[in-house]
PDB file of C-alpha atoms in Angstrom:
ATOM      1  CA  UNK A   4       6.603 -93.312   7.638  1.00  0.00           C
ATOM      2  CA  UNK A   5       4.432 -94.780   4.954  1.00  0.00           C
ATOM      3  CA  UNK A   6       4.742 -98.430   4.131  1.00  0.00           C
ATOM      4  CA  UNK A   7       7.052-101.035   5.692  1.00  0.00           C
ATOM      5  CA  UNK A   8       9.891-100.334   3.197  1.00  0.00           C
ATOM      6  CA  UNK A   9      10.636 -97.175   5.122  1.00  0.00           C
ATOM      7  CA  UNK A  10      10.955 -99.100   8.392  1.00  0.00           C
ATOM      8  CA  UNK A  11       7.568 -98.547  10.026  1.00  0.00           C
ATOM      9  CA  UNK A  12       7.041 -98.966  13.768  1.00  0.00           C
ATOM     10  CA  UNK A  13       5.577-101.718  15.876  1.00  0.00           C
ATOM     11  CA  UNK A  14       6.470-105.465  16.235  1.00  0.00           C
ATOM     12  CA  UNK A  15       4.985-108.108  14.078  1.00  0.00           C
ATOM     13  CA  UNK A  16       4.521-111.794  14.875  1.00  0.00           C
ATOM     14  CA  UNK A  17       6.993-114.186  13.212  1.00  0.00           C
ATOM     15  CA  UNK A  18       9.740-111.573  12.862  1.00  0.00           C
ATOM     16  CA  UNK A  19      13.391-111.985  13.903  1.00  0.00           C
ATOM     17  CA  UNK A  20      14.806-109.992  16.818  1.00  0.00           C
ATOM     18  CA  UNK A  21      16.512-107.649  14.310  1.00  0.00           C
ATOM     19  CA  UNK A  22      13.271-107.031  12.459  1.00  0.00           C
ATOM     20  CA  UNK A  23      11.406-106.345  15.656  1.00  0.00           C
ATOM     21  CA  UNK A  24      14.121-103.912  16.773  1.00  0.00           C
ATOM     22  CA  UNK A  25      13.800-102.207  13.440  1.00  0.00           C
ATOM     23  CA  UNK A  26      10.177-101.535  13.953  1.00  0.00           C
ATOM     24  CA  UNK A  27      10.792-100.111  17.386  1.00  0.00           C
ATOM     25  CA  UNK A  28      13.539 -97.885  16.183  1.00  0.00           C
ATOM     26  CA  UNK A  29      13.216 -94.120  15.437  1.00  0.00           C
ATOM     27  CA  UNK A  30      13.307 -93.134  11.776  1.00  0.00           C
ATOM     28  CA  UNK A  31      16.173 -90.868  10.777  1.00  0.00           C
ATOM     29  CA  UNK A  32      16.316 -88.865   7.609  1.00  0.00           C
ATOM     30  CA  UNK A  33      19.660 -87.392   6.442  1.00  0.00           C
ATOM     31  CA  UNK A  34      20.990 -84.754   4.116  1.00  0.00           C
ATOM     32  CA  UNK A  35      24.054 -82.599   3.581  1.00  0.00           C
ATOM     33  CA  UNK A  36      24.390 -78.884   2.655  1.00  0.00           C
ATOM     34  CA  UNK A  37      27.292 -76.477   2.069  1.00  0.00           C
ATOM     35  CA  UNK A  38      27.432 -72.837   3.268  1.00  0.00           C
ATOM     36  CA  UNK A  39      29.904 -70.194   2.123  1.00  0.00           C
ATOM     37  CA  UNK A  40      30.974 -66.773   3.224  1.00  0.00           C
ATOM     38  CA  UNK A  41      28.678 -65.214   0.610  1.00  0.00           C
ATOM     39  CA  UNK A  42      25.357 -64.835   2.340  1.00  0.00           C
ATOM     40  CA  UNK A  43      21.949 -65.857   0.888  1.00  0.00           C
ATOM     41  CA  UNK A  44      19.734 -62.866   0.170  1.00  0.00           C
ATOM     42  CA  UNK A  45      16.323 -62.314   1.742  1.00  0.00           C
ATOM     43  CA  UNK A  46      13.752 -59.547   1.886  1.00  0.00           C
ATOM     44  CA  UNK A  47      14.234 -56.860   4.492  1.00  0.00           C
ATOM     45  CA  UNK A  48      13.094 -53.327   5.442  1.00  0.00           C
ATOM     46  CA  UNK A  49      14.525 -50.112   4.245  1.00  0.00           C
ATOM     47  CA  UNK A  50      13.671 -46.526   3.714  1.00  0.00           C
ATOM     48  CA  UNK A  51      11.640 -45.770   0.576  1.00  0.00           C
ATOM     49  CA  UNK A  52      13.927 -45.281  -2.384  1.00  0.00           C
ATOM     50  CA  UNK A  53      17.049 -46.751  -0.643  1.00  0.00           C
ATOM     51  CA  UNK A  54      18.082 -50.214  -1.691  1.00  0.00           C
ATOM     52  CA  UNK A  55      19.588 -51.985   1.416  1.00  0.00           C
ATOM     53  CA  UNK A  56      23.218 -53.134   0.751  1.00  0.00           C
ATOM     54  CA  UNK A  57      25.159 -55.774   2.651  1.00  0.00           C
ATOM     55  CA  UNK A  58      28.826 -55.522   2.102  1.00  0.00           C
ATOM     56  CA  UNK A  59      30.998 -58.592   2.476  1.00  0.00           C
ATOM     57  CA  UNK A  60      34.717 -58.851   2.547  1.00  0.00           C
ATOM     58  CA  UNK A  61      34.883 -60.725  -0.707  1.00  0.00           C
ATOM     59  CA  UNK A  62      33.819 -64.104  -2.129  1.00  0.00           C
ATOM     60  CA  UNK A  63      35.444 -66.974  -0.394  1.00  0.00           C
ATOM     61  CA  UNK A  64      35.731 -70.470  -1.871  1.00  0.00           C
ATOM     62  CA  UNK A  65      35.969 -71.895   1.599  1.00  0.00           C
ATOM     63  CA  UNK A  66      32.762 -73.345   2.909  1.00  0.00           C
ATOM     64  CA  UNK A  67      31.223 -75.236   5.784  1.00  0.00           C
ATOM     65  CA  UNK A  68      29.417 -78.496   5.081  1.00  0.00           C
ATOM     66  CA  UNK A  69      26.805 -79.780   7.442  1.00  0.00           C
ATOM     67  CA  UNK A  70      25.369 -83.237   7.669  1.00  0.00           C
ATOM     68  CA  UNK A  71      22.140 -83.491   9.599  1.00  0.00           C
ATOM     69  CA  UNK A  72      19.762 -86.124  10.796  1.00  0.00           C
ATOM     70  CA  UNK A  73      16.131 -85.491  11.764  1.00  0.00           C
ATOM     71  CA  UNK A  74      14.860 -88.173  14.093  1.00  0.00           C
ATOM     72  CA  UNK A  75      11.143 -89.147  14.521  1.00  0.00           C
ATOM     73  CA  UNK A  76       9.374 -91.736  16.640  1.00  0.00           C
ATOM     74  CA  UNK A  77       5.764 -91.828  17.723  1.00  0.00           C
ATOM     75  CA  UNK A  78       5.254 -90.654  21.292  1.00  0.00           C
ATOM     76  CA  UNK A  79       8.754 -89.163  21.458  1.00  0.00           C
ATOM     77  CA  UNK A  80      10.142 -85.696  20.965  1.00  0.00           C
ATOM     78  CA  UNK A  81      11.592 -85.113  17.523  1.00  0.00           C
ATOM     79  CA  UNK A  82      15.272 -84.463  17.420  1.00  0.00           C
ATOM     80  CA  UNK A  83      17.971 -82.957  15.190  1.00  0.00           C
ATOM     81  CA  UNK A  84      21.557 -84.248  15.219  1.00  0.00           C
ATOM     82  CA  UNK A  85      24.220 -82.660  13.051  1.00  0.00           C
ATOM     83  CA  UNK A  86      27.957 -82.477  12.417  1.00  0.00           C
ATOM     84  CA  UNK A  87      29.926 -79.715  10.665  1.00  0.00           C
ATOM     85  CA  UNK A  88      32.889 -80.129   8.362  1.00  0.00           C
ATOM     86  CA  UNK A  89      35.064 -77.195   7.435  1.00  0.00           C
ATOM     87  CA  UNK A  90      36.866 -76.862   4.096  1.00  0.00           C
ATOM     88  CA  UNK A  91      40.622 -76.350   4.897  1.00  0.00           C
ATOM     89  CA  UNK A  92      41.197 -74.327   1.755  1.00  0.00           C
ATOM     90  CA  UNK A  93      43.555 -76.777   0.098  1.00  0.00           C
ATOM     91  CA  UNK A  94      43.125 -77.442  -3.546  1.00  0.00           C
ATOM     92  CA  UNK A  95      43.347 -81.164  -3.009  1.00  0.00           C
ATOM     93  CA  UNK A  96      41.299 -81.221   0.151  1.00  0.00           C
ATOM     94  CA  UNK A  97      37.805 -82.797   0.214  1.00  0.00           C
ATOM     95  CA  UNK A  98      35.071 -80.280   0.587  1.00  0.00           C
ATOM     96  CA  UNK A  99      32.200 -82.627   1.400  1.00  0.00           C
ATOM     97  CA  UNK A 100      31.647 -85.499   3.805  1.00  0.00           C
ATOM     98  CA  UNK A 101      33.430 -88.739   3.235  1.00  0.00           C
ATOM     99  CA  UNK A 102      31.950 -92.138   4.037  1.00  0.00           C
ATOM    100  CA  UNK A 103      34.016 -92.138   7.284  1.00  0.00           C
ATOM    101  CA  UNK A 104      32.424 -88.869   8.281  1.00  0.00           C
ATOM    102  CA  UNK A 105      28.931 -90.329   7.786  1.00  0.00           C
ATOM    103  CA  UNK A 106      29.974 -93.446   9.679  1.00  0.00           C
ATOM    104  CA  UNK A 107      31.050 -91.310  12.691  1.00  0.00           C
ATOM    105  CA  UNK A 108      27.798 -89.354  12.463  1.00  0.00           C
ATOM    106  CA  UNK A 109      25.764 -92.513  12.518  1.00  0.00           C
ATOM    107  CA  UNK A 110      27.741 -93.909  15.492  1.00  0.00           C
ATOM    108  CA  UNK A 111      27.144 -90.677  17.363  1.00  0.00           C
ATOM    109  CA  UNK A 112      23.378 -90.804  16.560  1.00  0.00           C
ATOM    110  CA  UNK A 113      23.243 -94.431  17.759  1.00  0.00           C
ATOM    111  CA  UNK A 114      24.954 -93.503  21.070  1.00  0.00           C
ATOM    112  CA  UNK A 115      22.658 -90.445  21.643  1.00  0.00           C
ATOM    113  CA  UNK A 116      19.464 -92.299  20.864  1.00  0.00           C
ATOM    114  CA  UNK A 117      20.528 -95.342  22.767  1.00  0.00           C
ATOM    115  CA  UNK A 118      19.158 -98.055  20.440  1.00  0.00           C
ATOM    116  CA  UNK A 119      18.733 -99.291  16.898  1.00  0.00           C
ATOM    117  CA  UNK A 120      17.888 -96.740  14.179  1.00  0.00           C
ATOM    118  CA  UNK A 121      16.299 -96.837  10.758  1.00  0.00           C
ATOM    119  CA  UNK A 122      18.083 -94.498   8.383  1.00  0.00           C
ATOM    120  CA  UNK A 123      16.433 -93.022   5.227  1.00  0.00           C
ATOM    121  CA  UNK A 124      18.617 -91.018   2.877  1.00  0.00           C
ATOM    122  CA  UNK A 125      19.108 -90.109  -0.744  1.00  0.00           C
ATOM    123  CA  UNK A 126      21.145 -91.785  -3.515  1.00  0.00           C
ATOM    124  CA  UNK A 127      24.333 -89.664  -3.155  1.00  0.00           C
ATOM    125  CA  UNK A 128      27.369 -91.584  -4.277  1.00  0.00           C
ATOM    126  CA  UNK A 129      29.002 -91.500  -0.937  1.00  0.00           C
ATOM    127  CA  UNK A 130      25.961 -92.955   0.735  1.00  0.00           C
ATOM    128  CA  UNK A 131      26.390 -96.063  -1.504  1.00  0.00           C
ATOM    129  CA  UNK A 132      30.095 -96.266  -1.137  1.00  0.00           C
ATOM    130  CA  UNK A 133      31.220 -99.920  -0.791  1.00  0.00           C
ATOM    131  CA  UNK A 134      33.148 -99.268   2.452  1.00  0.00           C
ATOM    132  CA  UNK A 135      30.108 -97.589   3.990  1.00  0.00           C
ATOM    133  CA  UNK A 136      27.759-100.333   2.924  1.00  0.00           C
ATOM    134  CA  UNK A 137      30.095-103.020   4.247  1.00  0.00           C
ATOM    135  CA  UNK A 138      30.352-101.219   7.605  1.00  0.00           C
ATOM    136  CA  UNK A 139      26.554-100.732   7.798  1.00  0.00           C
ATOM    137  CA  UNK A 140      25.816-104.357   7.022  1.00  0.00           C
ATOM    138  CA  UNK A 141      27.926-105.444   9.943  1.00  0.00           C
ATOM    139  CA  UNK A 142      25.831-103.288  12.421  1.00  0.00           C
ATOM    140  CA  UNK A 143      22.675-105.027  13.673  1.00  0.00           C
ATOM    141  CA  UNK A 144      21.473-101.799  15.089  1.00  0.00           C
ATOM    142  CA  UNK A 145      21.350-100.003  11.719  1.00  0.00           C
ATOM    143  CA  UNK A 146      18.807-100.472   8.893  1.00  0.00           C
ATOM    144  CA  UNK A 147      19.214 -98.341   5.772  1.00  0.00           C
ATOM    145  CA  UNK A 148      16.603 -97.403   3.073  1.00  0.00           C
ATOM    146  CA  UNK A 149      16.844 -95.016   0.201  1.00  0.00           C
ATOM    147  CA  UNK A 150      14.552 -92.335  -1.039  1.00  0.00           C
ATOM    148  CA  UNK A 151      13.459 -92.375  -4.671  1.00  0.00           C
ATOM    149  CA  UNK A 152      16.001 -90.570  -7.005  1.00  0.00           C
ATOM    150  CA  UNK A 153      15.631 -86.813  -7.225  1.00  0.00           C
ATOM    151  CA  UNK A 154      13.115 -86.535  -4.406  1.00  0.00           C
ATOM    152  CA  UNK A 155      14.278 -83.687  -2.149  1.00  0.00           C
ATOM    153  CA  UNK A 156      10.672 -82.867  -1.546  1.00  0.00           C
ATOM    154  CA  UNK A 157      10.439 -86.051   0.615  1.00  0.00           C
ATOM    155  CA  UNK A 158      13.355 -85.124   2.812  1.00  0.00           C
ATOM    156  CA  UNK A 159      12.448 -82.978   5.905  1.00  0.00           C
ATOM    157  CA  UNK A 160      16.112 -81.957   6.371  1.00  0.00           C
ATOM    158  CA  UNK A 161      15.668 -79.726   3.305  1.00  0.00           C
ATOM    159  CA  UNK A 162      13.308 -77.788   5.467  1.00  0.00           C
ATOM    160  CA  UNK A 163      15.961 -77.501   8.165  1.00  0.00           C
ATOM    161  CA  UNK A 164      18.313 -75.817   5.666  1.00  0.00           C
ATOM    162  CA  UNK A 165      15.579 -73.457   4.603  1.00  0.00           C
ATOM    163  CA  UNK A 166      14.972 -72.373   8.223  1.00  0.00           C
ATOM    164  CA  UNK A 167      18.670 -71.916   8.762  1.00  0.00           C
ATOM    165  CA  UNK A 168      19.173 -69.806   5.682  1.00  0.00           C
ATOM    166  CA  UNK A 169      16.173 -67.610   6.139  1.00  0.00           C
ATOM    167  CA  UNK A 170      16.418 -67.200   9.942  1.00  0.00           C
ATOM    168  CA  UNK A 171      20.156 -67.045  10.655  1.00  0.00           C
ATOM    169  CA  UNK A 172      22.288 -66.671   7.545  1.00  0.00           C
ATOM    170  CA  UNK A 173      20.511 -64.270   5.094  1.00  0.00           C
ATOM    171  CA  UNK A 174      21.714 -60.748   4.648  1.00  0.00           C
ATOM    172  CA  UNK A 175      24.586 -61.317   7.186  1.00  0.00           C
ATOM    173  CA  UNK A 176      28.122 -59.831   6.368  1.00  0.00           C
ATOM    174  CA  UNK A 177      30.382 -62.688   7.672  1.00  0.00           C
ATOM    175  CA  UNK A 178      33.664 -61.302   8.774  1.00  0.00           C
ATOM    176  CA  UNK A 179      35.486 -64.628   9.091  1.00  0.00           C
ATOM    177  CA  UNK A 180      34.907 -68.319   8.527  1.00  0.00           C
ATOM    178  CA  UNK A 181      34.593 -68.593  12.298  1.00  0.00           C
ATOM    179  CA  UNK A 182      31.778 -66.084  12.213  1.00  0.00           C
ATOM    180  CA  UNK A 183      29.962 -68.207   9.619  1.00  0.00           C
ATOM    181  CA  UNK A 184      30.393 -71.433  11.731  1.00  0.00           C
ATOM    182  CA  UNK A 185      29.135 -69.541  14.811  1.00  0.00           C
ATOM    183  CA  UNK A 186      25.924 -68.474  13.113  1.00  0.00           C
ATOM    184  CA  UNK A 187      25.320 -71.908  11.688  1.00  0.00           C
ATOM    185  CA  UNK A 188      25.698 -73.504  15.174  1.00  0.00           C
ATOM    186  CA  UNK A 189      23.528 -70.917  16.733  1.00  0.00           C
ATOM    187  CA  UNK A 190      20.778 -71.367  14.241  1.00  0.00           C
ATOM    188  CA  UNK A 191      20.882 -75.258  14.414  1.00  0.00           C
ATOM    189  CA  UNK A 192      20.787 -75.126  18.229  1.00  0.00           C
ATOM    190  CA  UNK A 193      17.751 -72.903  17.961  1.00  0.00           C
ATOM    191  CA  UNK A 194      16.040 -75.501  15.833  1.00  0.00           C
ATOM    192  CA  UNK A 195      17.202 -78.382  18.065  1.00  0.00           C
ATOM    193  CA  UNK A 196      15.399 -76.981  21.117  1.00  0.00           C
ATOM    194  CA  UNK A 197      12.083 -76.435  19.119  1.00  0.00           C
ATOM    195  CA  UNK A 198      10.841 -79.857  18.109  1.00  0.00           C
ATOM    196  CA  UNK A 199       7.731 -78.286  16.511  1.00  0.00           C
ATOM    197  CA  UNK A 200       9.996 -76.822  13.894  1.00  0.00           C
ATOM    198  CA  UNK A 201      11.385 -80.303  13.138  1.00  0.00           C
ATOM    199  CA  UNK A 202       7.921 -81.703  13.035  1.00  0.00           C
ATOM    200  CA  UNK A 203       6.900 -78.926  10.616  1.00  0.00           C
ATOM    201  CA  UNK A 204       9.608 -79.888   8.217  1.00  0.00           C
ATOM    202  CA  UNK A 205       8.229 -83.444   8.123  1.00  0.00           C
ATOM    203  CA  UNK A 206       4.728 -82.181   7.637  1.00  0.00           C
ATOM    204  CA  UNK A 207       5.930 -80.235   4.603  1.00  0.00           C
ATOM    205  CA  UNK A 208       6.985 -83.477   2.887  1.00  0.00           C
ATOM    206  CA  UNK A 209       3.542 -84.973   3.217  1.00  0.00           C
ATOM    207  CA  UNK A 210       4.968 -87.972   5.058  1.00  0.00           C
ATOM    208  CA  UNK A 211       3.859 -88.957   8.576  1.00  0.00           C
ATOM    209  CA  UNK A 212       5.218 -91.038  11.435  1.00  0.00           C
ATOM    210  CA  UNK A 213       2.725 -93.518  12.808  1.00  0.00           C
ATOM    211  CA  UNK A 214       2.837 -96.967  14.509  1.00  0.00           C
ATOM    212  CA  UNK A 215       2.609 -99.836  11.982  1.00  0.00           C
TER     213      UNK A 215
END
């Protein structure tokens, strides 16, 4: 990652144990996206003069939200960690992730990666919620930085959503919410096992992971 403000990698003399742990930690970038029963459209093949039509069972307000983390560290395989959250259909129900959902995702990432992490995410209100910031400040294994405002082009997770929509969700007639969840999970697992796709999403941002 460019500059020390995004965590960097590699120990420096005169630093505290926490600062040295931060520079040894993988860099994680996070984002959230929502997917509905109405599929995204994409180009496809058809007979000349016949417009292909994908029929769906009707527009559904229910959606599936996904929060994902791309994980990068020099000399290590890039990884993708994600968690889904389904809308229960209630008018007063929360459709997106709460600060507790993000807390649980970060705890899971910490356990999977087995060490301290440097998190870089956008300025979404829930990311700066007082309860989440208070919880984060009490975790010596977690260091958080924020992307500049309105800078989705710097977040490689945006590339993950693009791969998922184009490769697994476009032009699909979802029969049930469960069908949608199944396709999302299958697509994300496909990306998880292909680290070169995760690396490519980082390359598209113009950022790079290198030892400090």
